[in-house]
Amino acid sequence: MTNGTMRVWAGLLAVAIGCTMAATAGAGELYVSTKGADTAAGTKAAPFATVSRAQQEVRKLIAAGLKEDVTVRIAPGVYELAAPLVLGTEDSGTAEHSVTYAADGGAVVISGGRRIGAFKAEGKVWTADVPAAREGKWYFRQLFVNGRRAVRARSGQTNIRKAILPRSLSSYRIWFNSGVADWKNVGDVELIFFGHWDVGRKRLESASAGGQMVALAGPHFPALLQNAAVPTLRAYFENARELLDEPGEWYLDRTSGQLSYMPLAGESPASAEAVAPALDRLVELAGTSEKPVRNVHFRGLSFQHADWAPPPFGYHGFQAGRYVAARNAEQRPHPGIEAALRWRGAEGCSLKQCSVSFVGGAGVDLGERCRGNVIEGCTFQDIGGGAVCVGSAVSDEATVATGNRIEGNLVERCALDYQGAVGIWAGFSRGTVIRHNEVRELPYTGISVGWQWGDSPTVCRDNIIEFNLVHHVMNMLGDGGGIYTLGAQPGSVIRGNVIRDVPRSPYPRGYANFGLYLDQGSKGFNVADNLVYNIAQGPLRMNRIPKENQTWGENVFENGPAPETPAAKAILKKAGLPAKQN
């Protein structure tokens, strides 16, 4: 669906939910307002001030035995969390009765951020004092000014000329054609280098402007050769005061606690609102196999301002938002970028008509023991990693994520800091439904399903990827596609998807991009009624697998512009999309 169509449906759904809530208002309800007080009764006339206080009251109702559904109604406003909202079994609904946290009549922001004090104009650069940074209590990687992501001070692109990674892994030295300088805080400066299908982020140990060489701070775990820092790869430096030279950039000096920001045209220090994240996670559902969190729902909420810092050794991107954390790049499992909303052991829970934005890690992660959950009608945008993750990097029958549904969501402008992450990722999972989502404006793959290089049996099966619109992806990296699969997934379906406008990226060294990409071991799919066109390298790639691995229906694959054929129009109609795509 188009963005406009999606927003119309989201609006209608929000109205329907609001009418339903109004009809049932009364019993089993608690109220939260920015004008309330946590010493109040939590009624509409005397609301609580914080969501965490309402959570405490919900626990009392659960402990006494739920006799009706419980709804926490949150009035419009911004609610800054002092700590992540962690919901365990003591916060769980039952098979008969639900627990819902819902917006009540307007925009509700659940924020992990803190507002920065007033800026002072000093020439072209504004400054603000951040005492907690100077005291070593707060060092953030993200800054949002006037509702827009600011950019950490960075250099322009440069090419790697030579790289030496000794077998001892004790030092990692890289020479560049340009860009190296005598930075004052060299230990805080990061090098970001672009591999074929992922990126690396490493702090510097030292820099030599005269020799155009840097040494990267260890320890070092080499990623696959294609994603290591090798000659001809593009790279840039980030996080030095000397690099603050473009409007919209910022830098935080952890020693002095001074935040520096170069404003955009039209911004004023007197009215500028700057927010930095103080939390890495906003909401966690923390159930277990024996005690899952059941029947908990979030409606109409906006989750914003969460950070994520890569490990001390840096970020050695492996693929799809997973990274290398051992000397052997193939050692499993590969850990993933942490999410602002993390669900484990959640059953029958949902996130509907919500938004997740302005976060440094991933958006939402439905991991081990998550079963029958729904992410529907949500918007994911301005995210450092991927938007939605389902399943895990481990094939385990006891913990496999099963029967989760990702439907009708808009995913855009994600993977901003970790460009190898994907829009929607399902690793080892069973019965995952990815349906009617629009995924666009990403540096790498749009939708990725499976996590096995080979066709040996795993828990991964019966996954359905249907009626999604994926376009303008693969804008920075290579060897990916609009929809990408790995491994044997018997009983799975790729049906009715529209994939278009996938360019050739200038960053990778020779690796191509595709529309539908069935990579190593992909097997057991029914591929039918998909429309793929305007793809730089080709609408379909099957890497090291025979065509007989799948069953094939009538697909429309075109390299060039949109085909005006009856078959193409029929696919668009089934997907609920306009016959004429923008």
XYZ file of N, CA, C and O in Angstrom, residues 202-312:
444
model
N 34.670 1.097 14.530
C 35.756 0.867 15.482
C 36.267 2.204 16.013
O 36.436 3.172 15.267
N 36.541 2.240 17.323
C 37.199 3.408 17.907
C 38.682 3.421 17.523
O 39.278 2.376 17.246
N 39.264 4.613 17.546
C 40.671 4.757 17.204
C 41.546 4.652 18.443
O 41.164 5.060 19.535
N 42.732 4.102 18.249
C 43.747 4.084 19.293
C 44.716 5.243 19.105
O 45.157 5.869 20.061
N 45.030 5.538 17.847
C 45.920 6.656 17.537
C 45.704 7.049 16.086
O 45.089 6.321 15.302
N 46.198 8.244 15.733
C 46.084 8.734 14.367
C 47.327 9.528 14.022
O 47.900 10.218 14.865
N 47.748 9.428 12.782
C 48.927 10.141 12.307
C 48.546 10.907 11.053
O 48.383 10.326 9.983
N 48.343 12.222 11.215
C 47.908 13.030 10.084
C 48.944 13.011 8.962
O 48.597 12.927 7.795
N 50.228 13.086 9.321
C 51.261 13.120 8.300
C 51.312 11.846 7.477
O 51.491 11.880 6.268
N 51.140 10.705 8.146
C 51.187 9.436 7.432
C 49.855 8.943 6.956
O 49.768 7.891 6.327
N 48.791 9.692 7.248
C 47.438 9.304 6.842
C 47.093 7.898 7.315
O 46.455 7.125 6.625
N 47.509 7.599 8.550
C 47.299 6.261 9.107
C 46.602 6.353 10.451
O 46.828 7.287 11.220
N 45.743 5.374 10.740
C 45.133 5.241 12.060
C 45.352 3.821 12.555
O 45.471 2.878 11.768
N 45.420 3.690 13.878
C 45.421 2.369 14.511
C 44.106 2.230 15.254
O 43.700 3.132 15.999
N 43.410 1.134 15.049
C 42.112 0.911 15.671
C 42.275 0.288 17.046
O 43.131 -0.576 17.259
N 41.448 0.715 17.988
C 41.498 0.183 19.342
C 40.946 -1.243 19.366
O 39.918 -1.533 18.754
N 41.638 -2.125 20.081
C 41.224 -3.516 20.182
C 40.263 -3.753 21.327
O 39.835 -2.809 22.000
N 39.899 -5.026 21.594
C 40.335 -6.203 20.850
C 39.690 -6.292 19.475
O 38.680 -5.635 19.224
N 40.280 -7.101 18.587
C 39.824 -7.207 17.213
C 39.336 -8.615 16.918
O 40.026 -9.588 17.174
N 38.119 -8.694 16.403
C 37.561 -9.955 15.928
C 37.255 -9.768 14.447
O 36.319 -9.055 14.096
N 38.044 -10.341 13.572
C 37.841 -10.066 12.145
C 36.511 -10.609 11.655
O 36.143 -11.751 11.920
N 35.749 -9.794 10.957
C 34.532 -10.260 10.305
C 34.934 -10.995 9.035
O 36.114 -11.197 8.758
N 33.966 -11.419 8.282
C 34.272 -12.022 6.996
C 35.122 -11.054 6.175
O 34.977 -9.831 6.281
N 35.984 -11.589 5.357
C 36.925 -10.766 4.591
C 36.194 -9.660 3.825
O 36.647 -8.526 3.770
N 35.025 -10.009 3.268
C 34.330 -9.031 2.441
C 33.860 -7.817 3.247
O 33.613 -6.757 2.694
N 33.704 -7.991 4.573
C 33.217 -6.875 5.370
C 34.296 -6.304 6.283
O 34.008 -5.482 7.142
N 35.528 -6.756 6.158
C 36.624 -6.187 6.928
C 37.117 -4.911 6.251
O 36.751 -4.590 5.124
N 37.952 -4.155 6.957
C 38.493 -2.913 6.396
C 39.639 -3.259 5.449
O 40.769 -3.470 5.871
N 39.340 -3.357 4.185
C 40.335 -3.726 3.185
C 40.408 -2.630 2.128
O 39.520 -1.779 2.020
N 41.492 -2.596 1.326
C 41.677 -1.525 0.349
C 40.481 -1.342 -0.567
O 39.788 -2.292 -0.913
N 40.280 -0.105 -0.967
C 39.250 0.428 -1.858
C 37.907 0.621 -1.182
O 37.020 1.259 -1.754
N 37.700 0.108 0.021
C 36.432 0.342 0.698
C 36.290 1.818 1.064
O 37.260 2.493 1.384
N 35.056 2.292 1.070
C 34.789 3.659 1.495
C 34.638 3.708 3.008
O 34.202 2.746 3.640
N 34.985 4.843 3.570
C 34.949 4.983 5.023
C 34.799 6.451 5.380
O 34.988 7.342 4.544
N 34.440 6.707 6.622
C 34.459 8.073 7.147
C 34.738 8.027 8.638
O 34.617 6.979 9.285
N 35.134 9.165 9.192
C 35.410 9.297 10.619
C 34.267 10.056 11.288
O 33.637 10.920 10.673
N 34.038 9.751 12.561
C 32.918 10.354 13.282
C 33.309 10.657 14.719
O 34.088 9.931 15.332
N 32.732 11.737 15.253
C 32.807 12.063 16.675
C 34.121 12.730 17.084
O 34.799 12.295 18.016
N 34.451 13.812 16.412
C 35.561 14.673 16.826
C 35.102 16.126 16.719
O 34.386 16.492 15.774
N 35.508 16.958 17.664
C 35.126 18.375 17.636
C 35.633 19.044 16.373
O 34.959 19.925 15.809
N 36.777 18.616 15.889
C 37.363 19.224 14.688
C 36.538 18.918 13.427
O 36.716 19.574 12.394
N 35.658 17.909 13.497
C 34.846 17.533 12.341
C 33.507 18.260 12.296
O 32.706 18.046 11.395
N 33.259 19.114 13.289
C 31.993 19.845 13.359
C 32.035 21.010 12.369
O 32.478 22.111 12.695
N 31.570 20.764 11.150
C 31.711 21.785 10.108
C 30.502 21.884 9.185
O 30.526 22.636 8.216
N 29.414 21.157 9.480
C 28.223 21.205 8.641
C 26.999 21.495 9.493
O 26.862 20.960 10.599
N 26.066 22.326 9.017
C 24.827 22.556 9.761
C 24.096 21.238 10.049
O 24.011 20.364 9.184
N 23.600 21.126 11.271
C 22.908 19.904 11.680
C 23.789 18.902 12.376
O 23.311 17.859 12.826
N 25.107 19.188 12.504
C 26.020 18.280 13.186
C 26.196 18.681 14.650
O 25.969 19.830 15.027
N 26.648 17.719 15.465
C 26.852 17.982 16.893
C 28.027 17.166 17.412
O 28.465 16.193 16.792
N 28.511 17.566 18.592
C 29.612 16.844 19.247
C 29.505 17.047 20.756
O 29.239 18.153 21.234
N 29.700 15.966 21.512
C 29.696 16.029 22.976
C 31.086 15.691 23.492
O 31.601 14.596 23.248
N 31.690 16.626 24.218
C 32.992 16.423 24.841
C 32.767 15.794 26.212
O 32.238 16.429 27.122
N 33.173 14.541 26.363
C 32.889 13.838 27.620
C 33.722 14.375 28.791
O 33.361 14.171 29.949
N 34.830 15.054 28.509
C 35.672 15.597 29.578
C 35.103 16.898 30.146
O 34.957 17.067 31.356
N 34.755 17.814 29.265
C 34.250 19.109 29.714
C 32.744 19.113 29.923
O 32.202 19.992 30.595
N 32.047 18.141 29.312
C 30.594 18.129 29.379
C 29.951 19.151 28.460
O 28.755 19.443 28.588
N 30.708 19.685 27.518
C 30.156 20.680 26.610
C 29.574 20.016 25.365
O 30.239 19.241 24.686
N 28.314 20.316 25.082
C 27.649 19.875 23.866
C 27.710 20.995 22.845
O 27.306 22.133 23.134
N 28.237 20.703 21.660
C 28.341 21.696 20.591
C 27.423 21.284 19.447
O 27.363 20.109 19.073
N 26.718 22.248 18.886
C 25.769 21.978 17.806
C 25.838 23.106 16.786
O 25.825 24.284 17.150
N 25.918 22.753 15.506
C 25.904 23.743 14.440
C 24.489 23.780 13.869
O 24.038 22.812 13.261
N 23.763 24.875 14.071
C 22.337 24.897 13.741
C 22.062 24.922 12.247
O 22.881 25.352 11.437
N 20.860 24.464 11.916
C 20.355 24.603 10.567
C 19.825 26.018 10.374
O 19.530 26.744 11.333
N 19.664 26.412 9.135
C 19.125 27.736 8.836
C 17.740 27.883 9.448
O 16.903 26.985 9.361
N 17.502 29.013 10.106
C 16.197 29.281 10.679
C 16.027 28.834 12.112
O 15.022 29.175 12.750
N 16.969 28.061 12.665
C 16.852 27.622 14.050
C 17.341 28.722 14.988
O 18.266 29.462 14.665
N 16.724 28.762 16.179
C 17.067 29.787 17.172
C 17.445 29.109 18.478
O 16.747 28.184 18.922
N 18.522 29.552 19.127
C 18.901 28.922 20.399
C 17.859 29.129 21.491
O 17.755 28.340 22.420
N 17.067 30.188 21.386
C 16.071 30.469 22.419
C 14.899 29.507 22.362
O 14.285 29.191 23.390
N 14.576 29.007 21.161
C 13.401 28.147 21.006
C 13.734 26.700 20.672
O 12.837 25.862 20.616
N 14.993 26.402 20.433
C 15.360 25.047 20.043
C 15.110 24.054 21.175
O 15.427 24.327 22.334
N 14.539 22.913 20.833
C 14.321 21.842 21.802
C 15.233 20.672 21.444
O 15.081 20.071 20.376
N 16.164 20.363 22.302
C 17.109 19.268 22.069
C 16.863 18.161 23.082
O 16.728 18.420 24.283
N 16.794 16.931 22.584
C 16.554 15.764 23.432
C 17.623 14.720 23.129
O 17.915 14.436 21.962
N 18.202 14.152 24.170
C 19.161 13.054 24.022
C 18.667 11.862 24.830
O 18.094 12.035 25.905
N 18.870 10.646 24.333
C 18.386 9.472 25.064
C 19.227 9.172 26.296
O 20.453 9.260 26.267
N 18.541 8.825 27.389
C 19.211 8.406 28.619
C 19.029 6.917 28.878
O 19.671 6.361 29.770
N 18.158 6.260 28.084
C 17.895 4.829 28.242
C 18.209 4.105 26.938
O 18.054 4.664 25.845
N 18.643 2.850 27.064
C 18.849 2.007 25.882
C 17.591 1.229 25.523
O 17.460 0.748 24.398
N 16.687 1.067 26.477
C 15.471 0.288 26.241
C 14.293 1.021 26.837
O 14.388 1.641 27.900
N 13.148 0.945 26.174
C 11.948 1.610 26.650
C 10.973 0.643 27.307
O 10.464 0.910 28.391
N 10.696 -0.475 26.638
C 9.736 -1.456 27.162
C 10.303 -2.852 26.980
O 10.850 -3.185 25.923
N 10.154 -3.673 28.010
C 10.577 -5.070 27.927
C 9.459 -5.964 28.453
O 8.944 -5.757 29.549
N 9.074 -6.948 27.655
C 8.207 -8.023 28.123
C 9.116 -9.192 28.458
O 9.798 -9.726 27.580
N 9.153 -9.568 29.732
C 10.147 -10.531 30.216
C 9.455 -11.751 30.788
O 9.339 -11.927 32.001
N 8.983 -12.612 29.887
C 8.387 -13.870 30.312
C 9.339 -15.026 30.109
O 10.425 -14.887 29.555
N 8.934 -16.195 30.572
C 9.714 -17.412 30.406
C 8.805 -18.490 29.831
O 7.593 -18.302 29.696
N 9.390 -19.647 29.516
C 8.574 -20.751 29.012
C 7.534 -21.178 30.032
O 6.387 -21.477 29.694
N 7.924 -21.213 31.309
C 7.000 -21.632 32.359
C 6.034 -20.526 32.747
O 4.894 -20.781 33.119
N 6.490 -19.276 32.672
C 5.674 -18.140 33.081
C 5.725 -17.050 32.002
O 6.400 -16.033 32.148
N 4.994 -17.240 30.910
C 5.001 -16.220 29.860
C 4.194 -14.992 30.262
O 3.371 -15.034 31.181
N 4.465 -13.897 29.565
C 3.643 -12.700 29.678
C 2.551 -12.826 28.619
O 2.842 -12.908 27.430
N 1.288 -12.838 29.059
C 0.175 -13.084 28.142
C -0.763 -11.885 28.050
O -0.965 -11.156 29.016
N -1.337 -11.724 26.863
C -2.498 -10.842 26.669
C -2.243 -9.417 27.163
O -3.089 -8.822 27.822
N -1.051 -8.872 26.824
C -0.708 -7.480 27.133
C -0.626 -6.722 25.812
O -0.015 -7.195 24.849
N -1.222 -5.525 25.775
C -1.349 -4.814 24.509
C -0.986 -3.339 24.654
O -1.192 -2.746 25.715
N -0.460 -2.779 23.556
C -0.111 -1.356 23.493
C -0.840 -0.766 22.291
O -0.780 -1.314 21.193
N -1.517 0.364 22.517
C -2.345 0.960 21.467
C -2.065 2.459 21.333
O -2.139 3.205 22.308
N -1.748 2.884 20.120
C -1.684 4.297 19.807
C -0.581 5.083 20.487
O -0.672 6.312 20.592
N 0.472 4.410 20.943
C 1.555 5.079 21.660
C 2.744 5.338 20.733
O 2.999 4.569 19.800
N 3.474 6.398 21.017
C 4.692 6.708 20.273
C 5.890 6.489 21.185
O 6.012 7.142 22.224
N 6.765 5.574 20.803
C 7.955 5.254 21.595
C 9.160 5.946 20.955
O 9.465 5.712 19.784
N 9.841 6.783 21.741
C 10.924 7.592 21.189
C 12.119 7.666 22.140
O 11.983 7.443 23.338
N 13.261 7.981 21.564
C 14.476 8.381 22.289
C 15.069 7.241 23.115
O 14.992 7.216 24.338
N 15.673 6.297 22.423
C 16.460 5.247 23.073
C 17.805 5.175 22.373
O 17.909 5.412 21.172
N 18.841 4.834 23.120
C 20.189 4.772 22.581
C 20.611 3.311 22.450
O 19.931 2.406 22.941
N 21.717 3.063 21.799
C 22.387 1.768 21.846
C 23.854 1.984 21.497
O 24.174 2.598 20.472
N 24.732 1.502 22.362
C 26.164 1.610 22.115
C 26.705 0.257 21.694
O 26.384 -0.765 22.313
N 27.520 0.193 20.654
C 28.127 -1.082 20.279
C 29.064 -1.560 21.371
O 29.437 -0.802 22.270
N 29.470 -2.828 21.356
C 30.370 -3.352 22.385
C 31.692 -2.578 22.411
O 32.038 -1.873 21.450
N 32.447 -2.690 23.491
C 33.718 -1.966 23.590
C 34.678 -2.257 22.448
O 35.476 -1.386 22.075
